[in-house]
Coordinates of C-alpha atoms and ligand atoms in Angstrom, one line a residue:
M16 CA -63.8 111.2 -47.3
E17 CA -60.6 111.1 -45.9
E18 CA -59.2 113.3 -48.4
L19 CA -62.1 115.9 -47.9
N20 CA -61.4 115.8 -44.4
R21 CA -57.5 116.6 -44.4
R22 CA -58.7 119.5 -46.8
N23 CA -60.7 121.0 -44.3
L24 CA -58.6 120.7 -41.8
L25 CA -55.6 122.3 -43.5
R26 CA -58.1 125.0 -45.0
A27 CA -59.0 125.8 -41.4
G28 CA -55.3 126.3 -40.3
G29 CA -54.9 123.0 -38.5
A30 CA -52.2 121.3 -40.3
A31 CA -50.5 120.6 -37.1
G32 CA -53.1 118.5 -35.9
T33 CA -54.6 116.8 -38.8
V34 CA -52.9 113.2 -38.0
G35 CA -54.4 113.4 -34.1
A36 CA -57.7 114.5 -35.7
L37 CA -58.3 111.9 -38.0
S38 CA -57.5 109.1 -35.7
L39 CA -59.9 110.7 -33.2
A40 CA -62.2 110.5 -35.9
T41 CA -61.8 106.9 -36.6
A42 CA -62.2 106.4 -32.8
A43 CA -65.3 108.1 -32.1
N44 CA -68.8 106.7 -32.8
A45 CA -69.8 106.8 -36.5
W46 CA -72.0 109.6 -37.6
S47 CA -75.2 107.9 -39.1
W48 CA -77.7 110.5 -39.5
S49 CA -78.9 110.4 -43.0
P50 CA -79.1 113.7 -45.4
T51 CA -82.5 112.2 -46.5
G52 CA -83.9 114.0 -43.2
S53 CA -82.6 117.3 -44.0
V54 CA -84.1 120.5 -45.6
V55 CA -82.6 119.5 -49.0
G56 CA -83.4 115.8 -48.8
S57 CA -79.7 114.8 -49.8
G58 CA -76.2 115.4 -49.4
T59 CA -72.5 113.9 -49.1
G60 CA -73.1 112.0 -45.7
A61 CA -69.8 113.3 -44.7
D62 CA -69.3 113.5 -41.0
P63 CA -69.8 116.7 -39.7
R64 CA -67.3 116.6 -36.9
W65 CA -64.7 117.0 -39.6
V66 CA -66.2 119.6 -41.6
W67 CA -65.9 123.4 -40.4
D68 CA -66.6 126.4 -42.6
D69 CA -64.3 126.5 -45.7
E70 CA -65.8 129.9 -47.1
A71 CA -65.7 132.1 -43.8
D72 CA -62.6 130.4 -42.3
P73 CA -59.5 131.2 -44.8
V74 CA -61.1 134.9 -45.3
V75 CA -61.2 135.5 -41.6
A76 CA -57.8 134.0 -40.9
G77 CA -56.5 136.2 -43.7
L78 CA -57.7 139.1 -41.7
I79 CA -56.5 138.7 -38.6
S80 CA -52.9 137.6 -40.0
R81 CA -52.9 140.7 -41.9
G82 CA -53.7 142.8 -39.0
E83 CA -56.9 144.3 -40.2
T84 CA -59.3 143.2 -37.6
A85 CA -59.8 146.4 -35.9
K86 CA -60.2 148.5 -39.2
V87 CA -62.9 146.0 -40.5
N88 CA -64.7 145.8 -36.9
A89 CA -64.9 149.7 -37.1
L90 CA -66.4 149.5 -40.6
L91 CA -68.8 146.7 -39.9
A92 CA -70.0 148.4 -36.6
T93 CA -72.1 150.6 -39.0
W94 CA -73.7 147.7 -40.9
K95 CA -77.2 147.0 -38.8
K96 CA -79.7 146.3 -41.0
N97 CA -80.5 143.3 -43.2
N98 CA -81.1 145.6 -46.4
Q99 CA -78.2 147.7 -45.6
P100 CA -75.4 148.1 -48.2
L101 CA -72.0 147.2 -46.8
P102 CA -69.6 150.0 -46.0
D103 CA -67.0 151.0 -48.4
G104 CA -63.4 149.8 -47.4
L105 CA -63.7 146.4 -46.6
P106 CA -61.2 143.8 -48.1
K107 CA -62.3 142.4 -51.2
D108 CA -62.3 138.8 -49.9
L109 CA -64.5 139.7 -47.0
H110 CA -67.1 141.9 -49.0
D111 CA -67.6 139.2 -51.5
F112 CA -67.8 136.5 -48.8
I113 CA -70.6 138.7 -46.7
E114 CA -72.3 139.6 -50.1
K115 CA -73.0 135.7 -50.7
A116 CA -73.2 134.8 -46.9
R117 CA -76.2 137.7 -46.5
Q118 CA -78.5 135.8 -49.2
L119 CA -81.3 133.7 -47.5
P120 CA -81.6 129.9 -48.8
S121 CA -83.7 129.3 -51.5
W122 CA -86.1 127.3 -49.3
Y123 CA -86.8 130.4 -47.0
D124 CA -90.7 130.7 -46.6
Q125 CA -91.6 134.0 -45.0
A126 CA -95.2 132.8 -44.1
K127 CA -93.5 130.1 -42.0
I128 CA -91.4 132.8 -40.2
D129 CA -94.6 134.7 -39.6
D130 CA -96.3 131.5 -37.9
G131 CA -93.0 131.0 -36.1
F132 CA -93.3 134.7 -34.6
K133 CA -97.0 133.7 -33.2
L134 CA -95.4 131.2 -30.9
T135 CA -92.9 134.1 -29.7
H136 CA -96.1 136.3 -29.3
D137 CA -98.3 134.1 -27.3
R138 CA -95.8 132.2 -25.1
G139 CA -92.4 134.7 -25.5
Q140 CA -92.5 134.2 -21.7
Y141 CA -91.7 130.5 -21.6
I142 CA -89.3 130.7 -24.7
I143 CA -87.1 133.5 -22.9
L144 CA -87.2 131.3 -19.7
L145 CA -86.2 128.1 -21.6
Y146 CA -83.5 130.1 -23.6
I147 CA -81.9 131.0 -20.5
L148 CA -82.4 128.3 -18.1
A149 CA -82.5 125.2 -20.2
S150 CA -80.4 126.3 -23.4
G151 CA -78.0 128.7 -21.4
M152 CA -77.3 126.0 -18.3
I153 CA -77.0 123.1 -20.9
S154 CA -74.4 124.7 -23.2
T155 CA -72.0 124.9 -19.9
A156 CA -72.5 121.1 -20.0
I157 CA -71.5 120.8 -23.5
P158 CA -67.7 120.2 -22.9
R159 CA -66.4 121.4 -26.5
E160 CA -68.7 124.7 -26.3
A161 CA -67.6 125.3 -22.9
R162 CA -64.2 125.3 -23.4
S163 CA -64.2 127.5 -26.4
V164 CA -66.3 129.9 -24.7
Y165 CA -63.7 129.7 -21.8
W166 CA -60.5 130.3 -23.5
S167 CA -61.6 132.6 -26.4
K168 CA -61.5 136.4 -25.7
G169 CA -65.1 136.4 -24.8
G170 CA -64.7 133.9 -21.4
A171 CA -62.7 136.9 -19.7
D172 CA -65.9 138.9 -19.6
L173 CA -69.1 136.7 -19.8
K174 CA -71.5 139.7 -19.1
D175 CA -70.3 140.9 -22.3
R176 CA -70.2 137.7 -24.1
I177 CA -73.6 136.8 -23.0
A178 CA -75.0 140.3 -23.9
K179 CA -73.7 139.7 -27.4
T180 CA -75.4 136.3 -27.8
T181 CA -78.5 137.9 -26.6
K182 CA -78.6 140.1 -29.3
L183 CA -79.1 137.1 -31.6
G184 CA -81.9 135.7 -29.0
Y185 CA -83.3 139.1 -29.1
W186 CA -83.5 139.5 -32.7
I187 CA -84.6 136.2 -33.8
Q188 CA -87.8 136.7 -31.7
Q189 CA -88.5 140.0 -33.6
P190 CA -91.7 140.0 -36.2
N191 CA -89.2 141.3 -38.7
N192 CA -86.1 139.4 -37.9
Y193 CA -85.2 138.2 -41.5
K194 CA -87.3 141.2 -43.3
P195 CA -85.2 143.9 -44.9
D196 CA -85.5 146.4 -41.8
G197 CA -84.5 143.5 -39.4
E198 CA -81.2 142.6 -38.1
M199 CA -81.0 138.8 -38.1
I200 CA -79.1 138.5 -41.2
V201 CA -76.4 140.9 -40.2
T202 CA -76.1 139.2 -36.6
T203 CA -76.1 135.8 -37.9
V204 CA -73.4 136.7 -40.6
K205 CA -71.4 138.5 -38.0
T206 CA -71.5 135.5 -35.7
R207 CA -70.4 133.0 -38.5
L208 CA -67.2 135.4 -39.0
V209 CA -66.8 135.5 -35.2
H210 CA -66.7 131.7 -35.1
A211 CA -64.2 131.6 -37.8
A212 CA -61.8 134.0 -35.9
V213 CA -62.4 131.4 -33.0
R214 CA -61.4 128.5 -35.2
H215 CA -58.1 130.3 -36.1
L216 CA -57.3 131.7 -32.7
L217 CA -58.1 129.1 -30.3
P218 CA -55.5 126.4 -31.5
Q219 CA -52.9 128.9 -30.8
S220 CA -54.1 129.0 -27.1
P221 CA -51.8 126.6 -24.9
M222 CA -54.7 126.6 -22.4
W223 CA -57.3 125.5 -24.8
K224 CA -54.9 123.0 -26.2
A225 CA -54.1 121.5 -22.9
G226 CA -57.6 120.5 -21.9
A227 CA -59.0 119.9 -25.6
S228 CA -59.9 116.7 -27.3
E229 CA -60.2 118.5 -30.8
Q230 CA -57.6 120.3 -33.0
I231 CA -60.1 122.8 -34.5
P232 CA -63.2 124.2 -32.6
I233 CA -66.7 124.8 -33.8
S234 CA -67.1 122.1 -36.6
Q235 CA -70.3 121.6 -38.2
A236 CA -71.3 119.2 -35.5
D237 CA -70.5 121.3 -32.8
I238 CA -73.0 124.0 -34.0
L239 CA -75.6 121.4 -34.4
V240 CA -75.2 120.3 -30.6
T241 CA -75.5 123.8 -29.8
W242 CA -78.6 124.3 -32.1
H243 CA -80.3 121.6 -30.5
S244 CA -79.7 122.9 -27.1
L245 CA -81.8 125.7 -28.5
P246 CA -84.9 125.0 -30.6
T247 CA -85.0 121.2 -29.9
N248 CA -84.5 121.6 -26.2
V249 CA -87.1 124.6 -26.3
M250 CA -89.4 122.2 -28.1
Q251 CA -88.9 119.2 -25.9
K252 CA -89.3 121.1 -22.4
L253 CA -92.6 122.9 -23.9
A254 CA -94.1 119.3 -24.7
A255 CA -93.2 117.9 -21.4
W256 CA -94.8 120.9 -19.7
K257 CA -98.0 119.8 -21.8
I258 CA -98.1 123.2 -23.4
K259 CA -100.4 122.7 -26.2
I260 CA -98.9 124.5 -29.5
P261 CA -100.8 124.8 -32.9
A262 CA -99.1 122.8 -35.4
S263 CA -98.5 126.0 -37.9
Q264 CA -96.4 127.8 -35.0
S265 CA -94.4 124.8 -34.2
A266 CA -93.4 124.1 -38.0
G267 CA -92.8 128.1 -38.2
F268 CA -90.5 127.9 -34.7
L269 CA -88.6 125.1 -36.5
H270 CA -88.3 127.1 -39.7
T271 CA -86.9 130.0 -38.1
W272 CA -84.4 128.2 -36.7
Q273 CA -83.6 126.1 -39.8
V274 CA -82.8 129.4 -41.4
T275 CA -80.5 130.6 -38.6
A276 CA -78.5 127.3 -38.8
H277 CA -78.1 128.1 -42.7
M278 CA -77.2 131.7 -41.8
L279 CA -74.5 130.5 -39.5
G280 CA -73.1 128.5 -42.2
V281 CA -74.4 124.8 -41.4
K282 CA -74.8 123.2 -44.8
D283 CA -78.3 122.5 -45.8
E284 CA -77.4 118.6 -45.9
Y285 CA -77.2 118.8 -41.8
I286 CA -80.3 120.8 -41.2
P287 CA -83.2 118.4 -40.0
A288 CA -86.1 118.9 -42.0
T289 CA -88.8 118.1 -39.4
W290 CA -89.0 117.9 -35.5
D291 CA -89.0 114.3 -35.6
Q292 CA -85.3 114.4 -37.5
A293 CA -84.4 117.0 -35.2
N294 CA -85.2 114.7 -31.9
A295 CA -83.4 112.0 -33.6
Q296 CA -80.1 114.0 -34.5
S297 CA -80.2 115.5 -31.3
K298 CA -80.3 111.9 -29.6
Q299 CA -77.3 111.1 -31.6
V300 CA -75.0 114.3 -31.3
L301 CA -76.4 116.2 -28.0
D302 CA -77.7 113.4 -25.4
P303 CA -74.5 111.3 -25.5
I304 CA -71.9 114.2 -25.0
L305 CA -73.1 116.0 -22.0
A306 CA -70.5 116.3 -19.3
A307 CA -68.8 118.5 -16.8
T308 CA -65.7 120.2 -17.0
P309 CA -63.8 122.7 -14.8
E310 CA -64.6 125.4 -17.5
G311 CA -68.3 124.3 -17.6
I312 CA -68.7 124.2 -13.6
K313 CA -66.9 127.6 -13.5
L314 CA -69.5 129.1 -16.6
A315 CA -72.7 127.6 -15.0
D316 CA -71.7 129.6 -11.6
E317 CA -71.1 132.6 -13.5
L318 CA -74.2 132.6 -15.2
V319 CA -76.3 132.0 -12.1
R320 CA -74.6 134.9 -10.3
L321 CA -75.2 137.0 -13.5
G322 CA -78.9 136.1 -13.3
A323 CA -79.2 136.8 -9.8
E324 CA -77.5 140.5 -10.3
L325 CA -80.4 141.0 -12.6
D326 CA -82.9 142.3 -9.9
G327 CA -80.1 142.6 -7.4
S328 CA -82.5 140.8 -4.5
I329 CA -81.2 138.1 -2.2
I330 CA -83.8 135.8 -3.1
T331 CA -83.0 135.3 -6.8
R332 CA -80.0 132.9 -6.8
P333 CA -81.8 130.3 -4.6
F334 CA -84.8 131.0 -6.9
L335 CA -83.0 130.9 -10.0
N336 CA -81.0 127.6 -8.9
A337 CA -84.5 126.0 -8.2
M338 CA -85.7 127.1 -11.5
T339 CA -82.8 125.5 -13.0
R340 CA -83.2 122.4 -11.4
Y341 CA -86.7 122.0 -12.3
T342 CA -86.2 122.8 -16.0
L343 CA -83.2 120.8 -16.7
G344 CA -83.5 118.0 -14.2
D345 CA -81.2 116.9 -11.2
K346 CA -78.7 114.7 -13.4
I347 CA -77.3 118.0 -15.3
C348 CA -77.9 120.2 -12.4
D349 CA -75.9 117.6 -10.1
M350 CA -73.0 117.6 -12.7
M351 CA -72.7 121.2 -12.9
K352 CA -72.9 121.9 -9.0
I353 CA -76.1 123.7 -9.0
P354 CA -76.9 123.9 -5.3
R355 CA -80.1 121.8 -4.2
D356 CA -82.4 124.0 -1.7
F357 CA -85.3 122.0 -0.5
V358 CA -87.4 124.7 0.4
W359 CA -87.1 126.5 -3.0
D360 CA -87.1 123.3 -5.0
S361 CA -90.3 122.1 -3.5
F362 CA -91.6 125.7 -3.8
V363 CA -90.7 125.8 -7.8
K364 CA -91.8 122.0 -8.3
A365 CA -95.5 123.1 -6.8
A366 CA -95.9 126.6 -8.0
F367 CA -94.6 126.5 -11.6
P368 CA -97.1 124.0 -12.7
A369 CA -99.7 126.1 -11.2
Y370 CA -98.3 129.3 -12.8
L371 CA -98.0 127.7 -16.3
A372 CA -101.8 126.4 -15.8
F373 CA -103.1 129.7 -14.8
R374 CA -101.2 131.5 -17.9
E375 CA -102.5 129.1 -20.5
A376 CA -106.0 129.2 -18.9
A377 CA -106.0 132.6 -19.5
L378 CA -104.7 133.0 -22.7
P379 CA -108.0 132.9 -24.8
L380 CA -108.8 136.1 -22.8
P381 CA -109.5 139.0 -25.1
L382 CA -106.1 140.9 -24.3
A383 CA -104.2 138.3 -22.8
P384 CA -101.9 137.7 -25.9
Q385 CA -101.1 141.3 -26.3
G386 CA -100.5 141.8 -22.7
Y387 CA -98.2 138.9 -22.2
Y388 CA -96.4 140.0 -25.4
L389 CA -96.0 143.6 -24.0
F390 CA -94.7 141.8 -20.7
D391 CA -92.5 139.6 -22.4
T392 CA -90.9 142.5 -24.5
L393 CA -90.4 144.5 -21.4
T394 CA -88.5 141.2 -20.1
R395 CA -86.1 141.3 -23.0
E396 CA -85.3 144.9 -23.2
A397 CA -84.4 144.8 -19.5
I398 CA -82.3 142.0 -20.0
N399 CA -80.5 143.5 -23.1
L400 CA -80.2 147.0 -21.1
F401 CA -78.6 145.2 -18.1
L402 CA -76.4 143.1 -20.2
G403 CA -75.2 145.9 -22.4
E404 CA -75.0 147.9 -19.5
G405 CA -76.9 150.7 -21.6
K406 CA -74.3 150.6 -24.5
P407 CA -75.2 149.4 -27.8
I408 CA -74.4 145.5 -28.2
I409 CA -71.9 145.1 -31.3
I410 CA -70.7 141.7 -32.4
D411 CA -67.0 142.1 -33.1
I412 CA -64.3 139.9 -34.4
P413 CA -62.0 138.8 -31.9
D414 CA -58.3 138.9 -32.7
I415 CA -56.8 137.6 -29.3
N416 CA -57.9 134.6 -27.1
R417 CA -58.7 134.9 -23.4
P418 CA -55.3 136.4 -22.0
S419 CA -54.9 134.0 -18.8
Ligands
HEM7 C1 -69.8 133.5 -30.3 C2 -74.0 132.1 -31.0 C3 -72.5 127.5 -31.7 C4 -68.5 129.1 -29.3 C5 -70.8 133.8 -30.8 C6 -71.7 134.9 -30.9 C7 -73.3 134.5 -31.0 C8 -72.8 133.0 -31.3 C9 -74.4 135.2 -31.2 C10 -71.4 136.3 -30.8 C11 -71.0 136.9 -29.4 C12 -69.5 137.2 -29.2 O1 -69.2 137.8 -30.0 O2 -69.4 137.0 -28.0 C13 -73.9 130.9 -31.5 C14 -75.1 130.0 -31.9 C15 -74.7 128.6 -32.2 C16 -73.5 129.0 -31.8 C17 -76.7 130.5 -32.2 C18 -75.3 127.5 -32.7 C19 -76.4 127.4 -32.9 C20 -71.3 127.4 -31.3 C21 -70.5 126.5 -30.8 C22 -69.3 126.9 -30.3 C23 -69.4 128.4 -30.1 C24 -70.9 125.1 -31.3 C25 -68.1 125.9 -29.7 C26 -68.2 124.9 -29.8 C27 -68.3 130.5 -29.7 C28 -67.3 131.6 -29.0 C29 -67.6 132.6 -29.3 C30 -69.0 132.4 -29.9 C31 -66.1 130.9 -28.3 C32 -67.0 133.9 -28.9 C33 -65.6 134.3 -29.2 C34 -65.1 135.3 -28.4 O3 -65.6 135.6 -27.4 O4 -63.8 136.0 -28.5 N1 -71.8 132.5 -30.8 N2 -72.8 130.0 -31.7 N3 -70.1 128.9 -30.6 N4 -69.3 131.2 -30.1 FE1 -71.3 130.8 -30.8

C-alpha cells in the first residue's frame, strides 16, 4: 500500500510533499470502511485519503504546463449535451481521457434514476433548500474544502464559483440528467477536469500551503466527505423533519448520487451501496472533521450575504441566518459565526414545521405535485439567473490560483 500511495502522490505532482504526506497518513485515524459495502462489493481497501485521480491528474497537469488551457476551454465551451461528439482539435490525451470518462458505469440503472427524479418532482423545494442551507453551509465547515475553495481561482469571485457549482445542482435535478439530451455527463466530466487542475495548481500557492495539512488537495476521501455533505446530509435532514419518502424514491435519489460520484472520478469501491452504508461512512469521514477555519468563516459570511442579495430585501439576511441555524443546528452555526437572532430563530422554529406539515398534507391534492414542481423550477431558474447574471454558466479548467 505504501508503494501505491507513493506512486499516486508522484503522479499527482506532489513529489516534494511525499514524505510529509505519508507520515501524516500514519498519524491520522485508520480508514476502516470496508469495500464490501460499496456498489461493487469489493476493492483493495486502500485508504482514500491517499488516492487522487490517476487518470485525470497527469492529463490536466500536462495541459496546464504546456499552456493549452485557454485553447482547450474555448473548445470545450461548445461541448454541452451528453450525446454530443467532442469538438475537433483537443489534445489527444485529453480527448482519449474524456471519451473514457464520459461512459456511464455498468451498474447505471435508468429506472432508479427516474425514481430519484420523482423525489425531486414532489419535494424539490426541500431539496433545494437543503442543498443551499445544509450542504452549502456545511461545506464551509469542512476545513480542506474551505481552504481549497478560498485559495483557488474561484475563491476570488464566489458568486461565479457558486453559479458554476449550481450548474451541477441544477442538472442533477433534471428528468433527463444522464439521458442523451441532458448535460450531467458533461458537467461531471468537466468538474473532474477542474478538480485535477486544482490538484496541480494549489500546491504551488504559497497561501494555501501555509494553512494546509495536506500536500495535494481533493483526495478521494475529500470527495466522499463533500458527497456526504450533499445526499447523505439531505436524507438525514428529511428524516429529521419526518418527511415520509417512498422507498423507491429514496433508493433512486441514492442511485443518482452514486452515479454522480462515479462520474466525478470516485472509485467504485468507495461508493456506498445503501443508505446504511452511506451513513456509516459519513460518520467516519465527515462528522469528525467539521471545524472552523478563517477561510471557512469568510466563505460562510459571503454565502449568507449572497443569499440575502437574491431578493434584495432587508429581512432576508436574518431570516436566512435563522433558517440556516434551524437546519444545521447551533454547534455548526456557532462555529461558523452565524449570528443568533432571538426573534427570527423563534419564528423559524415555530413556523417551519407548520409550513412543512401544510405542504405535506396538501401533497395528495390533485394538482399539488405539478404545482409544487412548477414553483420549484421557477426557484431553480431564478437562482441560476441571479448567480449567472444572465450569462450562460460554463465550467472552465482554471490555470491559476486565487491571485491574493
Ligand atoms: C470546482 C462540484 C468535491 C474543491 C467544482 C465545480 C463543481 C464542483 C461543479 C465546478 C465549478 C467551478 O469551476 O468553480 C463538486 C462536487 C463534489 C466536489 C459535486 C463532491 C461530491 C470537492 C472537494 C474539494 C473541491 C472535496 C476540495 C477539498 C473545488 C475547487 C473548485 C471546485 C477548489 C474550483 C476551482 C476554481 O475555482 O478554480 N466542484 N466538488 N471540490 N471544487 Fe469541487
